[in-house]
Coordinates of C-alpha atoms and ligand atoms in Angstrom, one line a residue:
X1 CA 0.0 0.0 0.0
X2 CA 1.3 3.5 -0.8
X3 CA 1.7 6.4 1.7
X4 CA -1.3 8.0 0.0
X5 CA -3.5 4.9 0.2
X6 CA -2.8 4.1 3.9
X7 CA -3.0 7.8 4.9
X8 CA -5.4 8.9 7.6
X9 CA -4.3 12.5 7.4
X10 CA -6.9 14.5 5.5
X11 CA -5.5 17.5 3.6
X12 CA -7.9 17.4 0.6
X13 CA -8.9 20.8 -0.6
X14 CA -6.6 22.6 1.9
X15 CA -4.4 25.5 0.9
X16 CA -0.7 25.5 1.9
X17 CA 0.1 29.1 3.0
X18 CA 2.0 28.8 6.2
X19 CA 3.3 26.0 8.4
X20 CA 1.6 27.5 11.5
X21 CA -1.7 26.1 10.0
X22 CA -0.4 22.5 9.9
X23 CA 0.2 19.9 12.7
X24 CA 3.3 17.9 13.3
X25 CA 1.6 14.8 11.9
X26 CA 0.5 16.7 8.8
X27 CA 4.0 18.0 8.1
X28 CA 5.6 14.6 8.7
X29 CA 3.0 13.1 6.4
X30 CA 3.9 15.5 3.6
X31 CA 7.6 14.6 4.0
X32 CA 6.8 10.8 3.9
X33 CA 4.7 11.3 0.8
X34 CA 7.6 13.3 -0.8
X35 CA 10.0 10.4 0.0
X36 CA 7.7 8.0 -1.7
X37 CA 7.2 10.3 -4.8
X38 CA 11.0 10.8 -5.0
X39 CA 11.5 7.0 -4.9
X40 CA 8.9 6.6 -7.6
X41 CA 10.5 9.3 -9.8
X42 CA 13.9 7.6 -9.4
X43 CA 12.5 4.2 -10.4
X44 CA 10.6 5.7 -13.3
X45 CA 7.3 4.6 -11.8
X46 CA 4.4 6.9 -13.1
X47 CA 2.6 8.9 -10.4
X48 CA 0.0 10.9 -12.3
X49 CA -2.2 11.8 -9.4
X50 CA -3.3 15.1 -11.1
X51 CA -4.0 13.6 -14.5
X52 CA -5.7 16.1 -16.8
X53 CA -5.7 19.0 -14.3
X54 CA -4.6 22.6 -14.9
X55 CA -2.4 24.5 -12.4
X56 CA -1.8 28.3 -12.4
X57 CA 1.7 29.4 -11.4
X58 CA 1.6 33.1 -10.5
X59 CA 5.0 34.8 -10.0
X60 CA 5.3 38.5 -9.1
X61 CA 9.0 37.9 -8.1
X62 CA 11.6 35.9 -10.1
X63 CA 12.4 32.3 -9.3
X64 CA 14.5 29.4 -10.5
X65 CA 13.8 26.6 -8.1
X66 CA 10.2 27.2 -7.1
X67 CA 9.1 27.8 -10.7
X68 CA 11.0 24.8 -12.1
X69 CA 9.9 22.6 -9.2
X70 CA 6.2 23.4 -9.7
X71 CA 6.5 23.0 -13.5
X72 CA 8.2 19.6 -13.4
X73 CA 6.0 18.4 -10.5
X74 CA 2.9 19.3 -12.5
X75 CA 4.1 17.5 -15.6
X76 CA 5.1 14.4 -13.7
X77 CA 1.7 14.4 -11.9
X78 CA -0.1 14.6 -15.3
X79 CA -1.2 18.3 -14.9
X80 CA -0.7 21.2 -17.2
X81 CA 1.2 24.1 -15.6
X82 CA 0.4 27.7 -16.8
X83 CA 3.0 30.3 -15.9
X84 CA 1.6 33.8 -15.3
X85 CA 4.4 36.3 -14.7
X86 CA 4.1 39.7 -13.2
X87 CA 3.2 41.5 -16.4
X88 CA 1.0 38.8 -17.8
X89 CA -2.3 39.3 -16.0
X90 CA -4.3 42.2 -14.5
X91 CA -4.1 40.8 -10.9
X92 CA -4.3 43.8 -8.5
X93 CA -3.6 46.3 -11.3
X94 CA -6.8 46.5 -13.4
X95 CA -8.7 43.7 -11.6
X96 CA -9.0 43.1 -7.9
X97 CA -7.4 40.2 -6.2
X98 CA -10.8 38.8 -5.3
X99 CA -12.1 38.9 -8.9
X100 CA -8.9 37.4 -10.2
X101 CA -9.1 34.6 -7.6
X102 CA -12.7 33.8 -8.6
X103 CA -11.8 33.7 -12.3
X104 CA -8.8 31.5 -11.8
X105 CA -10.7 29.2 -9.5
X106 CA -13.3 28.6 -12.3
X107 CA -10.6 27.4 -14.7
X108 CA -7.7 26.0 -12.6
X109 CA -7.6 23.1 -10.2
X110 CA -4.9 24.7 -8.0
X111 CA -2.9 28.0 -7.8
X112 CA 0.7 28.6 -6.8
X113 CA 1.5 32.2 -5.8
X114 CA 4.8 34.0 -5.3
X115 CA 4.7 37.7 -4.3
X116 CA 5.2 40.4 -1.8
X117 CA 2.4 40.8 0.7
X118 CA 1.2 37.6 2.5
X119 CA -2.3 39.0 2.6
X120 CA -2.6 38.5 -1.1
X121 CA -2.0 34.8 -1.0
X122 CA -4.5 34.6 1.8
X123 CA -7.1 36.5 -0.3
X124 CA -6.5 34.2 -3.2
X125 CA -7.1 31.1 -1.0
X126 CA -10.2 32.7 0.5
X127 CA -11.9 33.5 -2.9
X128 CA -10.6 31.0 -5.5
X129 CA -12.3 27.9 -4.1
X130 CA -9.3 25.7 -5.1
X131 CA -6.1 24.9 -3.1
X132 CA -3.6 27.8 -3.1
X133 CA 0.1 27.1 -2.5
X134 CA 2.5 29.8 -1.2
X135 CA 5.6 29.9 -3.4
X136 CA 7.1 32.6 -1.2
X137 CA 5.8 35.9 0.3
X138 CA 7.6 38.5 2.3
X139 CA 6.5 36.7 5.5
X140 CA 6.8 33.0 4.8
X141 CA 8.4 30.4 2.4
X142 CA 6.7 27.1 3.6
X143 CA 7.4 24.9 0.6
X144 CA 11.1 25.6 1.0
X145 CA 11.0 24.3 4.6
X146 CA 9.5 20.9 3.5
X147 CA 12.4 20.5 1.2
X148 CA 14.9 21.4 4.0
X149 CA 13.3 18.9 6.4
X150 CA 13.4 16.1 3.7
X151 CA 17.1 16.9 3.2
X152 CA 17.8 16.8 7.0
X153 CA 15.8 13.5 7.3
X154 CA 17.7 11.9 4.5
X155 CA 21.0 12.7 6.3
X156 CA 20.2 12.5 10.0
X157 CA 17.3 10.0 9.8
X158 CA 14.8 12.0 11.9
X159 CA 13.7 15.6 12.7
X160 CA 12.8 15.6 16.3
X161 CA 15.5 17.1 18.5
X162 CA 17.7 18.1 15.6
X163 CA 19.6 21.3 16.5
X164 CA 18.9 23.6 13.5
X165 CA 20.7 27.0 13.6
X166 CA 19.6 29.8 11.2
X167 CA 22.3 32.5 11.0
X168 CA 21.7 35.7 9.1
X169 CA 18.6 37.9 8.6
X170 CA 16.5 36.5 11.4
X171 CA 13.2 38.0 10.4
X172 CA 13.0 37.1 6.7
X173 CA 10.6 34.7 5.1
X174 CA 12.9 31.7 5.4
X175 CA 13.9 32.3 9.0
X176 CA 10.2 32.8 10.0
X177 CA 9.2 29.5 8.3
X178 CA 12.1 27.6 9.7
X179 CA 11.4 28.9 13.2
X180 CA 7.7 27.9 13.1
X181 CA 8.2 24.7 11.0
X182 CA 11.1 23.5 13.3
X183 CA 9.0 24.1 16.4
X184 CA 6.1 22.2 14.8
X185 CA 8.2 19.1 14.3
X186 CA 10.0 19.2 17.7
X187 CA 13.4 20.6 16.6
X188 CA 15.8 22.7 18.7
X189 CA 15.6 25.8 16.5
X190 CA 18.0 28.6 17.1
X191 CA 17.8 32.0 15.2
X192 CA 21.2 33.7 15.4
X193 CA 21.0 37.3 14.3
X194 CA 21.7 40.8 15.5
X195 CA 19.1 42.2 17.9
X196 CA 17.9 44.6 15.2
X197 CA 16.9 41.6 13.0
X198 CA 15.2 39.4 15.7
X199 CA 12.0 37.8 14.6
X200 CA 8.7 39.7 15.5
X201 CA 7.0 38.9 18.8
X202 CA 4.1 37.3 17.0
X203 CA 6.5 34.9 15.2
X204 CA 8.2 34.0 18.5
X205 CA 4.9 33.5 20.2
X206 CA 3.7 31.2 17.5
X207 CA 6.9 29.2 17.6
X208 CA 6.9 29.0 21.4
X209 CA 3.3 27.7 21.5
X210 CA 4.1 25.1 18.8
X211 CA 7.3 24.0 20.6
X212 CA 5.3 23.3 23.8
X213 CA 3.2 20.8 22.0
X214 CA 6.1 18.9 20.4
X215 CA 8.8 19.2 23.1
X216 CA 10.7 21.4 20.6
X217 CA 13.0 24.3 21.7
X218 CA 13.4 27.8 20.6
X219 CA 16.4 30.1 21.0
X220 CA 16.7 33.6 19.6
X221 CA 20.1 35.1 20.2
X222 CA 22.8 37.4 18.8
X223 CA 25.5 35.2 20.4
X224 CA 27.1 33.1 17.7
X225 CA 29.1 30.8 20.1
X226 CA 26.1 30.0 22.1
X227 CA 23.9 29.4 19.1
X228 CA 26.1 27.2 17.0
X229 CA 27.6 25.0 19.7
X230 CA 26.5 21.4 19.1
X231 CA 24.6 22.3 15.9
X232 CA 23.4 19.5 13.6
X233 CA 22.5 22.0 10.8
X234 CA 23.8 25.5 10.0
X235 CA 21.4 27.3 7.7
X236 CA 21.7 30.7 6.1
X237 CA 20.0 32.8 3.4
X238 CA 20.8 35.9 1.5
X239 CA 21.3 39.0 3.6
X240 CA 19.0 41.1 1.4
X241 CA 15.7 39.5 0.3
X242 CA 13.9 40.3 -2.9
X243 CA 12.3 43.7 -2.7
X244 CA 14.8 45.1 -0.2
X245 CA 17.7 45.7 -2.6
X246 CA 18.5 49.2 -1.3
X247 CA 19.5 47.8 2.1
X248 CA 22.8 46.1 1.1
X249 CA 25.1 48.4 2.9
X250 CA 23.2 48.3 6.2
X251 CA 22.9 44.5 6.1
X252 CA 26.5 43.9 5.2
X253 CA 27.5 45.9 8.3
X254 CA 25.0 44.1 10.5
X255 CA 25.6 40.5 9.2
X256 CA 29.3 40.2 8.3
X257 CA 30.1 38.7 11.7
X258 CA 27.4 36.1 11.0
X259 CA 28.9 34.8 7.7
X260 CA 29.0 31.0 7.6
X261 CA 32.7 30.2 7.3
X262 CA 35.3 27.7 8.5
X263 CA 35.5 29.3 11.9
X264 CA 31.8 29.1 12.4
X265 CA 31.7 25.4 11.3
X266 CA 34.5 24.6 13.7
X267 CA 32.7 26.3 16.5
X268 CA 29.8 23.7 16.2
X269 CA 32.3 21.0 17.4
X270 CA 30.3 18.7 15.1
X271 CA 32.4 17.0 12.4
X272 CA 29.3 16.1 10.4
X273 CA 27.4 19.3 10.7
X274 CA 25.2 20.0 7.7
X275 CA 25.3 23.3 5.8
X276 CA 22.0 24.3 4.1
X277 CA 20.9 27.3 2.1
X278 CA 17.7 27.8 0.2
X279 CA 19.6 29.4 -2.7
X280 CA 20.4 31.5 -4.7
X281 CA 23.6 32.2 -2.7
X282 CA 26.4 34.8 -2.9
X283 CA 29.4 32.6 -2.3
X284 CA 31.7 33.8 -5.2
X285 CA 32.0 36.5 -7.8
X286 CA 30.2 34.6 -10.6
X287 CA 27.0 36.7 -10.4
X288 CA 26.3 40.2 -11.6
X289 CA 25.1 41.3 -8.1
X290 CA 28.1 39.6 -6.5
X291 CA 30.4 41.6 -8.8
X292 CA 28.6 44.9 -8.0
X293 CA 28.8 44.3 -4.3
X294 CA 32.5 43.5 -4.7
X295 CA 33.1 46.8 -6.5
X296 CA 31.2 48.8 -3.9
X297 CA 32.1 47.1 -0.6
X298 CA 35.1 44.9 -1.5
X299 CA 33.5 41.6 -0.4
X300 CA 34.2 38.4 -2.5
X301 CA 31.6 36.3 -0.6
X302 CA 28.7 37.3 1.6
X303 CA 26.5 35.0 3.7
X304 CA 28.7 31.9 3.1
X305 CA 32.2 31.4 2.0
X306 CA 32.8 29.4 -1.2
X307 CA 34.9 27.0 0.9
X308 CA 31.9 25.9 3.0
X309 CA 29.5 26.1 0.1
X310 CA 31.6 23.6 -1.8
X311 CA 32.5 21.5 1.2
X312 CA 31.4 18.0 2.3
X313 CA 29.1 19.8 4.8
X314 CA 27.0 21.3 2.1
X315 CA 23.8 19.6 0.9
X316 CA 22.4 22.7 -0.9
X317 CA 21.8 20.9 -4.2
X318 CA 20.0 18.0 -2.6
X319 CA 17.8 20.7 -1.0
X320 CA 17.2 22.3 -4.4
X321 CA 16.2 18.9 -5.9
X322 CA 13.9 18.2 -2.9
X323 CA 11.9 21.3 -3.7
X324 CA 10.4 19.3 -6.5
X325 CA 9.6 16.2 -4.6
X326 CA 8.1 18.0 -1.6
X327 CA 6.0 20.4 -3.9
X328 CA 4.7 17.3 -5.6
X329 CA 3.6 16.0 -2.2
X330 CA 1.8 19.2 -1.3
X331 CA -0.1 19.3 -4.6
X332 CA -1.0 15.6 -4.4
X333 CA -2.1 15.7 -0.8
X334 CA -4.3 18.8 -1.1
X335 CA -5.7 17.9 -4.5
X336 CA -9.5 17.8 -4.4
X337 CA -9.7 14.5 -6.2
X338 CA -7.4 12.5 -3.8
Ligands
CP1 N1 14.9 28.8 -2.9 C1 14.0 29.3 -3.8 O1 12.9 29.6 -3.5 O2 14.6 29.6 -5.0 P1 14.0 30.4 -6.1 O3 13.8 31.9 -5.7 O4 14.9 30.3 -7.3 O5 12.6 29.9 -6.4
NVA2 N1 14.8 35.4 1.6 C1 15.0 35.2 0.2 C2 14.6 33.8 -0.2 C3 14.8 33.5 -1.6 C4 14.4 32.0 -2.0 C5 14.1 36.2 -0.5 O1 13.0 36.4 -0.2 O2 14.7 36.8 -1.5

């Protein structure tokens, strides 16, 4: 029997907007389903659970992984993906979000949305009548975290009790989702960031409440030594998220001490500590932005050194691949026909 067939977890028709809305069992189920779908893909076993369906992919910000993961996932599942970029539809410009949501819901079986305000994805879910999946907003990036947890499970074997340290911009979408998602599955989550970039009180409250239910632990600190000691996973993200590009100088000044480098990895005292990054990453000068930052501020690397990015500790490309398997799981589990 497959994970889907013996499943008692009911996610049919649900949207996937934020991990705060899901239980430990539901998150673990999505990861198990992703493991099974990954094994099926590797063995060339068809898994066309969305046969004949149509999926809208709305992107108001650029994307490599999320767009490709949704597109390939749709194709493997037998659905047609329709990419709608920021200048392709009237959404919010000449037509309200509500009206757009209703129209899309009349034609599509599911909608992915990447954009700025989190309220927009909530409105889409409220009015479209079909499952809506958050492909990143300014507040959360929940499909990323499922891929991260699958990657951790593949290496460590479990999630409960894993010491996961996020270093960098502690109040960005990835940090928020890791904090809440980690608490939901009983991890020991540590957000290591300067005080000015601490997560909001609401976010910390949500995580603390979740951790109480799962015996998870939460630490928010600006103290690097304390945070990384004994870490199983060191995770970082860009210092400047999409839409905040004018803040490079301030962030570099705040976050340079939080760069993931050999010194930080040694401080973990864990020979097999994993390094994770949602990507894209500034670890060399092979990007246009990397070159511009180098000219302006003299840095050759930002949030992670190339040495660590390329090292045996790094599982960033497993993480990237796992975006596709986990997104497939989310689409399959929430699909109204399953
Ligand atoms: N990690 C991630 O979401 O990558 P993209 O921005 O390329 O989708
Ligand atoms: N925090 C980053 C994540 C990119 C996947 C951003 O929002 O740009």
